[in-house]
Tab-separated table of C-alpha atoms in Angstrom:
chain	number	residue	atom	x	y	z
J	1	UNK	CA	0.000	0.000	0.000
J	2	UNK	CA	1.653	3.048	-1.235
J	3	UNK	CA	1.441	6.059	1.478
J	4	UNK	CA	0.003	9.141	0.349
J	5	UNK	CA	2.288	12.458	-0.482
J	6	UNK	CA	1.876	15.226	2.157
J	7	UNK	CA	1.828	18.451	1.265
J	8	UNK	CA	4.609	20.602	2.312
J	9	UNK	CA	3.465	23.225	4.828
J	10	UNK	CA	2.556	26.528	3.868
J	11	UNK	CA	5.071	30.141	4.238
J	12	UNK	CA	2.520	31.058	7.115
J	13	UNK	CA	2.342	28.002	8.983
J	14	UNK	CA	6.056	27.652	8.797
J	15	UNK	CA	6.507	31.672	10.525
J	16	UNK	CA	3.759	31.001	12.695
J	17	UNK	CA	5.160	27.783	14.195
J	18	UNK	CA	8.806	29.399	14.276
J	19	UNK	CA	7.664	32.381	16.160
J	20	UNK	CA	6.000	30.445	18.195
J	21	UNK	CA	8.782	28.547	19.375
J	22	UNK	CA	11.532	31.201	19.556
J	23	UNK	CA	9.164	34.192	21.290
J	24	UNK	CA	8.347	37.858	20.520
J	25	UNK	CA	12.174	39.028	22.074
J	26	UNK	CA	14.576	36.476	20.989
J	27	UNK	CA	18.351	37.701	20.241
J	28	UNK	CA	19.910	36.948	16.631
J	29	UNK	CA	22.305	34.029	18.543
J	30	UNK	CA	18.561	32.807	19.947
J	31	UNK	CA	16.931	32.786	16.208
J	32	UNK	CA	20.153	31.583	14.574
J	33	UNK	CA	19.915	28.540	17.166
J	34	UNK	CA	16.279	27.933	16.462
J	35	UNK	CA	16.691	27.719	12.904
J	36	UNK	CA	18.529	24.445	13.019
J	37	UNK	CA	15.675	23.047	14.217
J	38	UNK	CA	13.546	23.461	11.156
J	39	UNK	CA	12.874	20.200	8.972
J	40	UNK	CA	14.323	19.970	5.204
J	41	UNK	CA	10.419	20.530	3.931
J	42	UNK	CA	10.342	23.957	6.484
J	43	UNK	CA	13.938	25.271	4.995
J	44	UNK	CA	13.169	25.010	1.080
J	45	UNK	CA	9.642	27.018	1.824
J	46	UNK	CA	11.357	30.009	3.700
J	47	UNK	CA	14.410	29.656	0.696
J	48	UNK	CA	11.513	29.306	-1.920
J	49	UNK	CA	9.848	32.935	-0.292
J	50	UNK	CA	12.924	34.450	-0.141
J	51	UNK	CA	13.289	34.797	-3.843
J	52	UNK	CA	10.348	37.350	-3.706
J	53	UNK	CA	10.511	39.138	-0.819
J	54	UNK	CA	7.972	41.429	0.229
J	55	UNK	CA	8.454	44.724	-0.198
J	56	UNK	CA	9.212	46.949	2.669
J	57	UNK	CA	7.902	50.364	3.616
J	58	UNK	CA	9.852	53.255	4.473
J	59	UNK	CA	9.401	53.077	7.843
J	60	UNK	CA	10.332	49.115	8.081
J	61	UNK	CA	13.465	49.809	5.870
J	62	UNK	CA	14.387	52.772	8.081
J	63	UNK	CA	13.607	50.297	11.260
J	64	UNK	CA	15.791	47.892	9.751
J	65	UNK	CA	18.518	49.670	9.173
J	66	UNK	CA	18.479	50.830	12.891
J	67	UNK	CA	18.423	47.361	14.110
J	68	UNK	CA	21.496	46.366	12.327
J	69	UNK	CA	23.375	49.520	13.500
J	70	UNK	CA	21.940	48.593	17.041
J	71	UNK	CA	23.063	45.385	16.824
J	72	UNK	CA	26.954	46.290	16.431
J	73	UNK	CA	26.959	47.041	19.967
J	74	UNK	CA	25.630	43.548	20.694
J	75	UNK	CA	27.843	41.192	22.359
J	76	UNK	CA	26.933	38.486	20.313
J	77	UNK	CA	27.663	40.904	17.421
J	78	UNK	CA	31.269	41.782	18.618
J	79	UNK	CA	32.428	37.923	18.913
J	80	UNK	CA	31.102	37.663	15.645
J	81	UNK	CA	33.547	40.315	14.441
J	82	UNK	CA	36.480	38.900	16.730
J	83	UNK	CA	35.848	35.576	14.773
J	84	UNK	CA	35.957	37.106	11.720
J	85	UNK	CA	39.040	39.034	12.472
J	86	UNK	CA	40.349	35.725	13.792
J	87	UNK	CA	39.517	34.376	10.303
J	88	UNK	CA	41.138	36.830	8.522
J	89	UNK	CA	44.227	36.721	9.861
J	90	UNK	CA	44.270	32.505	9.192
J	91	UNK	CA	44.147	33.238	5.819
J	92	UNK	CA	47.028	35.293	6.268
J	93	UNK	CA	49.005	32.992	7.390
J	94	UNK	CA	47.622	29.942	5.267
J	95	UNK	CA	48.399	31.957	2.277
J	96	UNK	CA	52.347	32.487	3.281
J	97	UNK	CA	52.523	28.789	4.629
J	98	UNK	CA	51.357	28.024	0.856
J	99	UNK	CA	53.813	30.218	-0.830
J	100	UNK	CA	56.518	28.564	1.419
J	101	UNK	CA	55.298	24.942	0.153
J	102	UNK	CA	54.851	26.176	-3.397
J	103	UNK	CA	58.421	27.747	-3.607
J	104	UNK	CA	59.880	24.443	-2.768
J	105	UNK	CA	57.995	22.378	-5.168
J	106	UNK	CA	58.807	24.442	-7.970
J	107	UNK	CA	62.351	24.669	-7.205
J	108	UNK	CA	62.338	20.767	-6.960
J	109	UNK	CA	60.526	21.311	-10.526
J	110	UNK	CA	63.095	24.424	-11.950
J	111	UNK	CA	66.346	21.311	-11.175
J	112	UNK	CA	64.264	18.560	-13.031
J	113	UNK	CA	63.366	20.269	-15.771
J	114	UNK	CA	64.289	22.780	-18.623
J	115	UNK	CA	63.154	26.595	-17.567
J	116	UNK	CA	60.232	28.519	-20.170
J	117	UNK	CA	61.888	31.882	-21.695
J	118	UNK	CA	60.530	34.174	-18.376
J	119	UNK	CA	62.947	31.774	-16.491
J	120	UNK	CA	63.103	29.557	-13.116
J	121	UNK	CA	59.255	29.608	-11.714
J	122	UNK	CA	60.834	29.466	-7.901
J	123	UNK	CA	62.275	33.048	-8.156
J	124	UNK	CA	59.374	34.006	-9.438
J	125	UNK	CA	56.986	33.194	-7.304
J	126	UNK	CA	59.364	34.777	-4.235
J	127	UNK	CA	58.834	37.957	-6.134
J	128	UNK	CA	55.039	37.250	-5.797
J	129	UNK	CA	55.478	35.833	-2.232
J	130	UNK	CA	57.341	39.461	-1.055
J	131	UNK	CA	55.039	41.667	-2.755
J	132	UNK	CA	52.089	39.573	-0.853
J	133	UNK	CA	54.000	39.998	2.581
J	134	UNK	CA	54.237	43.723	2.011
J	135	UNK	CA	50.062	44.296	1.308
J	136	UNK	CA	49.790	41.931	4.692
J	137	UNK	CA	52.325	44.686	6.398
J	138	UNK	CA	50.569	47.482	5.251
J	139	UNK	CA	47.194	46.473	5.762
J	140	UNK	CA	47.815	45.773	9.503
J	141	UNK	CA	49.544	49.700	9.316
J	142	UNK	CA	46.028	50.917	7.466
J	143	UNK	CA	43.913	48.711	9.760
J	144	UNK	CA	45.421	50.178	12.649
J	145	UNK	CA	44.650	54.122	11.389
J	146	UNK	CA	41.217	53.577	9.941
J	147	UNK	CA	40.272	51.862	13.521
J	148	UNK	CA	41.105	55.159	15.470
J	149	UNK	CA	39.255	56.770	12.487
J	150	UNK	CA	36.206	55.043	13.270
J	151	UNK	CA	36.285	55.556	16.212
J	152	UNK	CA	36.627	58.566	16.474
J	153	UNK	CA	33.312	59.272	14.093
J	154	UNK	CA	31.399	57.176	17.209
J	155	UNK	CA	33.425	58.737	19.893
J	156	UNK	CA	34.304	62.329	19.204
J	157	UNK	CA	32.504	63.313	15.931
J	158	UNK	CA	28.853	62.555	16.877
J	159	UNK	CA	28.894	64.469	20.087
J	160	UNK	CA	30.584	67.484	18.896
J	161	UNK	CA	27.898	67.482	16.212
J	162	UNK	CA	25.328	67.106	18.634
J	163	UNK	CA	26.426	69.033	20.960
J	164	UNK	CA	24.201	71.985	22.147
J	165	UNK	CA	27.735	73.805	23.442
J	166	UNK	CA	29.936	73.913	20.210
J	167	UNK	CA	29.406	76.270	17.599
J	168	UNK	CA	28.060	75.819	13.742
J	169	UNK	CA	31.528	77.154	12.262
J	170	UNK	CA	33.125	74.910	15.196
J	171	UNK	CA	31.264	71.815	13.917
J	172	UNK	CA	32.247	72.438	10.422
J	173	UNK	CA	35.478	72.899	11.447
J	174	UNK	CA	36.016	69.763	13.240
J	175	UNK	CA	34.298	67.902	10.464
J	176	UNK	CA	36.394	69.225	7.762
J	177	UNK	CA	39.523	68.123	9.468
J	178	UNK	CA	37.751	64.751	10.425
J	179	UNK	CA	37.525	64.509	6.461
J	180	UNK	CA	40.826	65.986	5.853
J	181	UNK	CA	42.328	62.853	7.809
J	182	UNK	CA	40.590	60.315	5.892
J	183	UNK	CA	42.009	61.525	2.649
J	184	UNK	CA	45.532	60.685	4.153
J	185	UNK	CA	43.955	57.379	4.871
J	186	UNK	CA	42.494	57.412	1.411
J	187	UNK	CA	45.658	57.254	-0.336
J	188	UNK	CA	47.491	54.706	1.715
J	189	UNK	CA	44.646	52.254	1.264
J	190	UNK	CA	44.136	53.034	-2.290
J	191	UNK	CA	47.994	52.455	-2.278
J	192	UNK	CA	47.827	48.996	-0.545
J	193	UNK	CA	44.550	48.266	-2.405
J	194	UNK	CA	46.178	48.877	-6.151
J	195	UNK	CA	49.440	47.351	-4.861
J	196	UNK	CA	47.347	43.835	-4.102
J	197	UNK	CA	45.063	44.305	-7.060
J	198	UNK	CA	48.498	44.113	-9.143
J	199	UNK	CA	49.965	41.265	-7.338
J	200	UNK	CA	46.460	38.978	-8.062
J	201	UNK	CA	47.031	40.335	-12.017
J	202	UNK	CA	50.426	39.331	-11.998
J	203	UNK	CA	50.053	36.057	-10.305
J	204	UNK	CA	47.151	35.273	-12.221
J	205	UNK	CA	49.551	35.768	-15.528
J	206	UNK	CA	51.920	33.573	-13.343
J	207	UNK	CA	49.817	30.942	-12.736
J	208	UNK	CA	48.075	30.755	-15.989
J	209	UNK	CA	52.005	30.535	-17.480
J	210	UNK	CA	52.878	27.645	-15.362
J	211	UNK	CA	49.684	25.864	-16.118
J	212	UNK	CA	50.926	25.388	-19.636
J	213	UNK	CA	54.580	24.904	-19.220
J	214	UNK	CA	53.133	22.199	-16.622
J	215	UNK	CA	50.437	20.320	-18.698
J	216	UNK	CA	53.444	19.945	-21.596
J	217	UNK	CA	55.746	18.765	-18.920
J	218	UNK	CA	53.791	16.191	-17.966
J	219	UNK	CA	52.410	15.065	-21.151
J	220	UNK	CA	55.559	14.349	-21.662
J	221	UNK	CA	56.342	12.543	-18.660
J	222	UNK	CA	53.400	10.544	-19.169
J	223	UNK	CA	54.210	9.792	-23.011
J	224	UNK	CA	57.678	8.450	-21.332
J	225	UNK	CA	56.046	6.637	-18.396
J	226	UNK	CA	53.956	5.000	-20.866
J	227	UNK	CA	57.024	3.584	-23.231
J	228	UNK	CA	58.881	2.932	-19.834
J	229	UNK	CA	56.171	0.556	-18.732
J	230	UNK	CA	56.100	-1.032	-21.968
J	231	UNK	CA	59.933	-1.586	-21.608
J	232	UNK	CA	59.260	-3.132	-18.762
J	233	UNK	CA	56.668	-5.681	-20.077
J	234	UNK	CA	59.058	-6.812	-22.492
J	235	UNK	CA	61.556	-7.674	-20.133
J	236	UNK	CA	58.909	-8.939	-17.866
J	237	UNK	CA	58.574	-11.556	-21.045
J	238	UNK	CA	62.524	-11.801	-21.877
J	239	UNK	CA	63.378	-12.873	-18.131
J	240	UNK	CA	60.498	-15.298	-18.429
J	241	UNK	CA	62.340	-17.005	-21.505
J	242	UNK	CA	65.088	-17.313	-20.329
J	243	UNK	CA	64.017	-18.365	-16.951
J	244	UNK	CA	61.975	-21.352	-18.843
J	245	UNK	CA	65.441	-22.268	-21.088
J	246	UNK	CA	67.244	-22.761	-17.799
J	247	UNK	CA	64.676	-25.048	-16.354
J	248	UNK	CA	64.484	-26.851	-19.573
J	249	UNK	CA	68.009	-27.515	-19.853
J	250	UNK	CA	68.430	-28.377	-16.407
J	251	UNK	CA	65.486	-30.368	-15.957
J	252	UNK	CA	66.827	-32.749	-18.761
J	253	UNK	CA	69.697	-33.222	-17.509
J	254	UNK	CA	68.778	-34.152	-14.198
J	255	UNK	CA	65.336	-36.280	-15.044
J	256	UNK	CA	66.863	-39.398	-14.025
J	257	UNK	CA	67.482	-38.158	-10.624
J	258	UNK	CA	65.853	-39.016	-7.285
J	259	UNK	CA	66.103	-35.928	-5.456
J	260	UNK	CA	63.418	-33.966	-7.033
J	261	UNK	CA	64.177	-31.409	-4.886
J	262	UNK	CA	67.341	-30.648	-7.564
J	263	UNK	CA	64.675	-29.984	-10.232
J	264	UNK	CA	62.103	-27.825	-7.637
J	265	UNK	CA	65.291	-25.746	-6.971
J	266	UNK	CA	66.033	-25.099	-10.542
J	267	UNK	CA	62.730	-22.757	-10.971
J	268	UNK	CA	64.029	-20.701	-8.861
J	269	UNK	CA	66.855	-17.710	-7.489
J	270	UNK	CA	68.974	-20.476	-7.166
J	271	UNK	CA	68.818	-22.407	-10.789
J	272	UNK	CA	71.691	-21.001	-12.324
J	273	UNK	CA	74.055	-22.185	-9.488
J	274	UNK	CA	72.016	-25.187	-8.584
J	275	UNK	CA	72.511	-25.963	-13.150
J	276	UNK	CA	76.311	-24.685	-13.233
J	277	UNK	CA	76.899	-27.353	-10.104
J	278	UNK	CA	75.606	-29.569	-12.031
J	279	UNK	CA	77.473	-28.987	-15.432
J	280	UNK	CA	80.722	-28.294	-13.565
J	281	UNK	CA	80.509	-32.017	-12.001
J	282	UNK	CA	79.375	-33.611	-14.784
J	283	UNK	CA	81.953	-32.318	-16.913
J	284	UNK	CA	79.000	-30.912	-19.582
J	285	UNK	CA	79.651	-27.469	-21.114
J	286	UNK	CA	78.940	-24.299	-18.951
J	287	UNK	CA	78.670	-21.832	-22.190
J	288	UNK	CA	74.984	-22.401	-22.427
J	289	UNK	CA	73.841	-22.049	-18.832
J	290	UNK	CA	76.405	-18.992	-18.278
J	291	UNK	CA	74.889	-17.105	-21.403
J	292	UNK	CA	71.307	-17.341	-19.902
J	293	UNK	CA	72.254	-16.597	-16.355
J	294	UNK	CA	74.823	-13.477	-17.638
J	295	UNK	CA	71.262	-12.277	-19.573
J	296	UNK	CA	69.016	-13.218	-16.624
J	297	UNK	CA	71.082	-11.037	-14.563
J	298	UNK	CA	71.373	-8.186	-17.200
J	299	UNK	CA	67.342	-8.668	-17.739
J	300	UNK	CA	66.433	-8.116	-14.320
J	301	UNK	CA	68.713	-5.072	-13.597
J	302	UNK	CA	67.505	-3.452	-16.488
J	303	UNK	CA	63.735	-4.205	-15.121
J	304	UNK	CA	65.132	-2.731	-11.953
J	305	UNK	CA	66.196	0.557	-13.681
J	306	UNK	CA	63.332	0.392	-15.592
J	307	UNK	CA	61.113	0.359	-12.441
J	308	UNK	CA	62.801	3.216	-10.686
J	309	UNK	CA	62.602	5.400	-13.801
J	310	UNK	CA	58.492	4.691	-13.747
J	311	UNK	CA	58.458	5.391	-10.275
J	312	UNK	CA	60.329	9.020	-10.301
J	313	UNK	CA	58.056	9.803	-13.623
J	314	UNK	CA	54.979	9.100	-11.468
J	315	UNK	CA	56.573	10.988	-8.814
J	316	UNK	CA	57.304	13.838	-11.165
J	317	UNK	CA	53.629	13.646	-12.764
J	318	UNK	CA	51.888	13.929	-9.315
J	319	UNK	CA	54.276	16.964	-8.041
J	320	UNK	CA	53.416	18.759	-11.397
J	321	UNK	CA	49.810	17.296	-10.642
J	322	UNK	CA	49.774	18.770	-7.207
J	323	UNK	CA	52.129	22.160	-7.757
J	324	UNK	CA	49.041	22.740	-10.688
J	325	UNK	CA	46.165	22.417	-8.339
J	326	UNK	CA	48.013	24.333	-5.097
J	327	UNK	CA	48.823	27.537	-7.545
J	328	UNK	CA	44.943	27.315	-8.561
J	329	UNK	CA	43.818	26.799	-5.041
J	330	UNK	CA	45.994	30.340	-4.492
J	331	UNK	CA	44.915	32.025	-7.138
J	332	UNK	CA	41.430	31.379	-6.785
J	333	UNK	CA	40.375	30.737	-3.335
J	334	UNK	CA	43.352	31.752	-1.026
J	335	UNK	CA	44.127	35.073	-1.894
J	336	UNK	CA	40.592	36.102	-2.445
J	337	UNK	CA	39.954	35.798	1.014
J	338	UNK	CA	42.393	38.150	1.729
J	339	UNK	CA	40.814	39.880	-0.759
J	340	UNK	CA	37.944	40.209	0.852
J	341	UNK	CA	39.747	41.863	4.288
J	342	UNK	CA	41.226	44.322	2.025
J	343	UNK	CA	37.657	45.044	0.990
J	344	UNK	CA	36.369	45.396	4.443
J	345	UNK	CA	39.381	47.842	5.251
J	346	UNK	CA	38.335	49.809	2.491
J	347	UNK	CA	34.491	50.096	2.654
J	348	UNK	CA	35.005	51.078	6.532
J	349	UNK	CA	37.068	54.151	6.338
J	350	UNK	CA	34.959	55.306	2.809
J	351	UNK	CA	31.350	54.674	4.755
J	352	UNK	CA	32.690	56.790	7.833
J	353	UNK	CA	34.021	59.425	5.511
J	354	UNK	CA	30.811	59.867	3.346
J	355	UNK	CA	28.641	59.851	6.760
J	356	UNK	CA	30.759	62.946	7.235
J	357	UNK	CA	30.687	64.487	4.166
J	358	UNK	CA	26.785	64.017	4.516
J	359	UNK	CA	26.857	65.495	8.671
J	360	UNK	CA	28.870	68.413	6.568
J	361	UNK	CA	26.128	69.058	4.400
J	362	UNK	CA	23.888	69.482	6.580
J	363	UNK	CA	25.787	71.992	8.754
J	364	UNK	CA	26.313	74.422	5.767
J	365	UNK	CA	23.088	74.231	5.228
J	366	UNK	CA	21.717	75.048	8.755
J	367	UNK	CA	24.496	77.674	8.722
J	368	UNK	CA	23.730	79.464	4.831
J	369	UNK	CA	19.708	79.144	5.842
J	370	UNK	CA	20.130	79.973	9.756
J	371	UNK	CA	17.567	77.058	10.220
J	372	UNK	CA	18.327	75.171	13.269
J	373	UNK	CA	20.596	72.054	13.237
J	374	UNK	CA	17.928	68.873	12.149
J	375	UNK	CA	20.008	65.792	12.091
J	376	UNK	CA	16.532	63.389	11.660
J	377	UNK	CA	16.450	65.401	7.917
J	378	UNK	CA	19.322	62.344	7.044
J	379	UNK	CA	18.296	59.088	7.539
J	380	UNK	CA	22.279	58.152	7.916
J	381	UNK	CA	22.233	60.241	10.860
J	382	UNK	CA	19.136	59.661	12.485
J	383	UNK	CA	20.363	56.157	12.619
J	384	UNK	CA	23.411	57.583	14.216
J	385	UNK	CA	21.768	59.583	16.698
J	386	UNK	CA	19.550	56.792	17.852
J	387	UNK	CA	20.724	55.599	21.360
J	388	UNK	CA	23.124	52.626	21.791
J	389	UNK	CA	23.876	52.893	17.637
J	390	UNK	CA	28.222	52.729	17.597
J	391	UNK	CA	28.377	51.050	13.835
J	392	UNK	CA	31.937	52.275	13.602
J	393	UNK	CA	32.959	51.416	17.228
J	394	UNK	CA	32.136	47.815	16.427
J	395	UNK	CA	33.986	47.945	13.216
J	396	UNK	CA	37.173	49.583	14.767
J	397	UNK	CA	37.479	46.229	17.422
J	398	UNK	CA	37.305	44.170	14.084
J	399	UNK	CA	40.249	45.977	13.174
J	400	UNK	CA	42.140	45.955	15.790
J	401	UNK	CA	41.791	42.461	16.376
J	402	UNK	CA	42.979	41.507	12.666
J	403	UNK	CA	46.054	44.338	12.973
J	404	UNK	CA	47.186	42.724	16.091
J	405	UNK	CA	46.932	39.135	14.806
J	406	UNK	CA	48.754	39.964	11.610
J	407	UNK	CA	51.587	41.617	13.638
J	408	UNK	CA	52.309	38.267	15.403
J	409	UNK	CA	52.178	36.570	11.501
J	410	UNK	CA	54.330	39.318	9.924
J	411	UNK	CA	57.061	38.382	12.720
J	412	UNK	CA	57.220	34.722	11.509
J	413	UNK	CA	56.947	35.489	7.443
């Protein structure tokens, strides 16, 4: 008896039985926790909703937008950030520990084989691996200045603008100067961002180079392997000829014998002695049984070079194999997560310094129209007004943790 399909729940049901179990004041960490609970069916209704979300109202999107402000004073919020930070600074040092391994596989690879025009790969990639160590050292250097900038936008800037003691032309003042400073930030992250941005370029060309060099290389080696292992197979055949025409001869010659243990030992290691013993006593001619034991010998060394040259191609092919797939890994993966750091250095100090540019506007406008000071006219600052909203605090200890890790990884690389 076949059992009946049941219908996935509905989007309602699913919200209604999720709020219901997580409560009207749950924390992000709470909700996050709850969600693991949901069943397969549950998940692929709130992903299917998802890709048309309703559309919110002004109000809800200004709500929003003050709840995630809010929440970068949470303390669930901050570890968050400190993992992150922690994060960032593993990639750091997963990246150099992979430029270390890389630059001695392709030096093992530069000795083996003949260089492309641009030269040796291992010198190369140093070049590459020096250039990356200076972005890490200057990112921890512009880490550490835009996290006293944003602070200071939490900390200093939003109560001198709000204050009902300091002056209009004071206010602009400050801000100015507050703006002034993150265009000296400006240019040393533009610096350290365009200095990275050329290092993924070049390695890119690197890697792309090496890819090709590499796949000939080992189409070659494999071409090699492949007659190697048919040289073997034909002296896996020769040694078994001649291996037969020794037990042939001796087994004629002793067939009349009792010990059949003679004629057991002469299919063996031992059957060219065991044979020659026999010839030497019986006075029959050794020039036959010395011939096939001189090219038994010769057979089976030959295999035995043979053998070692497969292995070392094999052993070449997987290094190329492996050097291929670690400089991919790099390129793609690796140093875009360092990528992404460099992106969150960037977007931090450029949000704080158009919040101020916008707080500017606004105070040379209250000052040309002599209209009093409305903050709530910018929806940026209304947010930043609202109580226990420190965006650029939290940002700042994200900072500061990932300048202090990367000072412990720039005194090891």
């Amino acid at each position: 008896m076949s059992v009946p399909d049941v219908p996935p729940p509905s989007y309602d049901e699913v919200v209604s039985s999720f709020n219901t179990k997580v409560g009207p004041n749950a924390s992000p960490t709470e909700l996050l926790a709850a969600a693991s609970s949901l069943s397969e069916a549950e998940k692929s209704v709130l992903i299917d909703a998802a890709k048309n979300p309703a559309t919110l109202t002004d109000e809800e999107k200004k709500k929003f937008a003050v709840g995630a402000a809010m929440s970068f004073s949470q303390p669930e919020t901050v570890a968050a950030l400190q993992e992150s930070a922690a994060l960032a600074t593993q990639a750091v040092r997963a990246i150099d520990d992979m430029f270390v391994s890389l630059t001695q596989e392709l030096t093992t690879l530069d000795q083996k084989y003949t260089s492309p025009v641009d030269g040796p790969f291992a010198p190369r990639l140093t070049v590459f691996a020096t250039k990356y160590r200076e972005t890490v050292r200057k990112s921890r250097e512009v880490a550490v200045e835009i996290a006293v900038h944003a602070e200071s936008f939490d900390k200093v800037l939003k109560q001198v603008v709000q204050s009902p003691n300091v002056t209009l032309d004071q206010k602009i003042g400050y801000t100015d100067g507050y703006i002034q400073q993150a265009e000296e930030i400006k240019g040393k992250s533009e610096a350290m961002e365009k200095g990275f941005h050329d290092l993924k370029d070049g390695f890119a060309v690197f890697t792309g180079s090496f890819q090709n060099w590499a796949a000939d290389k080992k189409a070659q080696d494999e071409e090699r392997l492949k007659n190697v292992m048919n040289e073997i197979n034909r002296l896996n055949d020769k040694i078994r000829d001649i291996t037969i025409s020794l037990y042939t001869f001796g087994a004629i010659a002793a067939f009349s014998l009792p010990v059949t243990g003679v004629i057991a030992a002469m299919s063996g290691p031992a059957a060219p002695f065991v044979i020659l013993g026999g010839c030497i006593v019986a006075g029959i001619s050794v020039a036959i049984v010395v011939g096939l034991a001189a090219g038994l010998t010769a057979a089976k060394n030959e295999k035995g070079d043979r053998e070692k040259e497969a292995a070392n191609l094999r052993k070449d092919i997987e290094m190329i194999a492996s050097t291929q797939a670690n400089l991919k890994t790099l390129a793609e993966n690796d140093l875009k997560i360092f990528s992404d750091n460099i992106s969150v250095l960037v977007k931090t100090w450029t949000h704080c310094t158009a919040d101020a540019v916008e707080v500017r506007k606004l105070l040379v406008d209250a000052k040309q129209t002599g209209l009093p000071l409305n903050l709530k006219t910018s929806l940026v600052w209304e947010i930043h007004t609202t109580s226990a909203v420190n965006v650029y605090n939290g940002m700042a200890k994200y900072l500061r943790a990932y300048a202090q890790d990367v000072i412990s990884v720039n005194d090891i690389v």
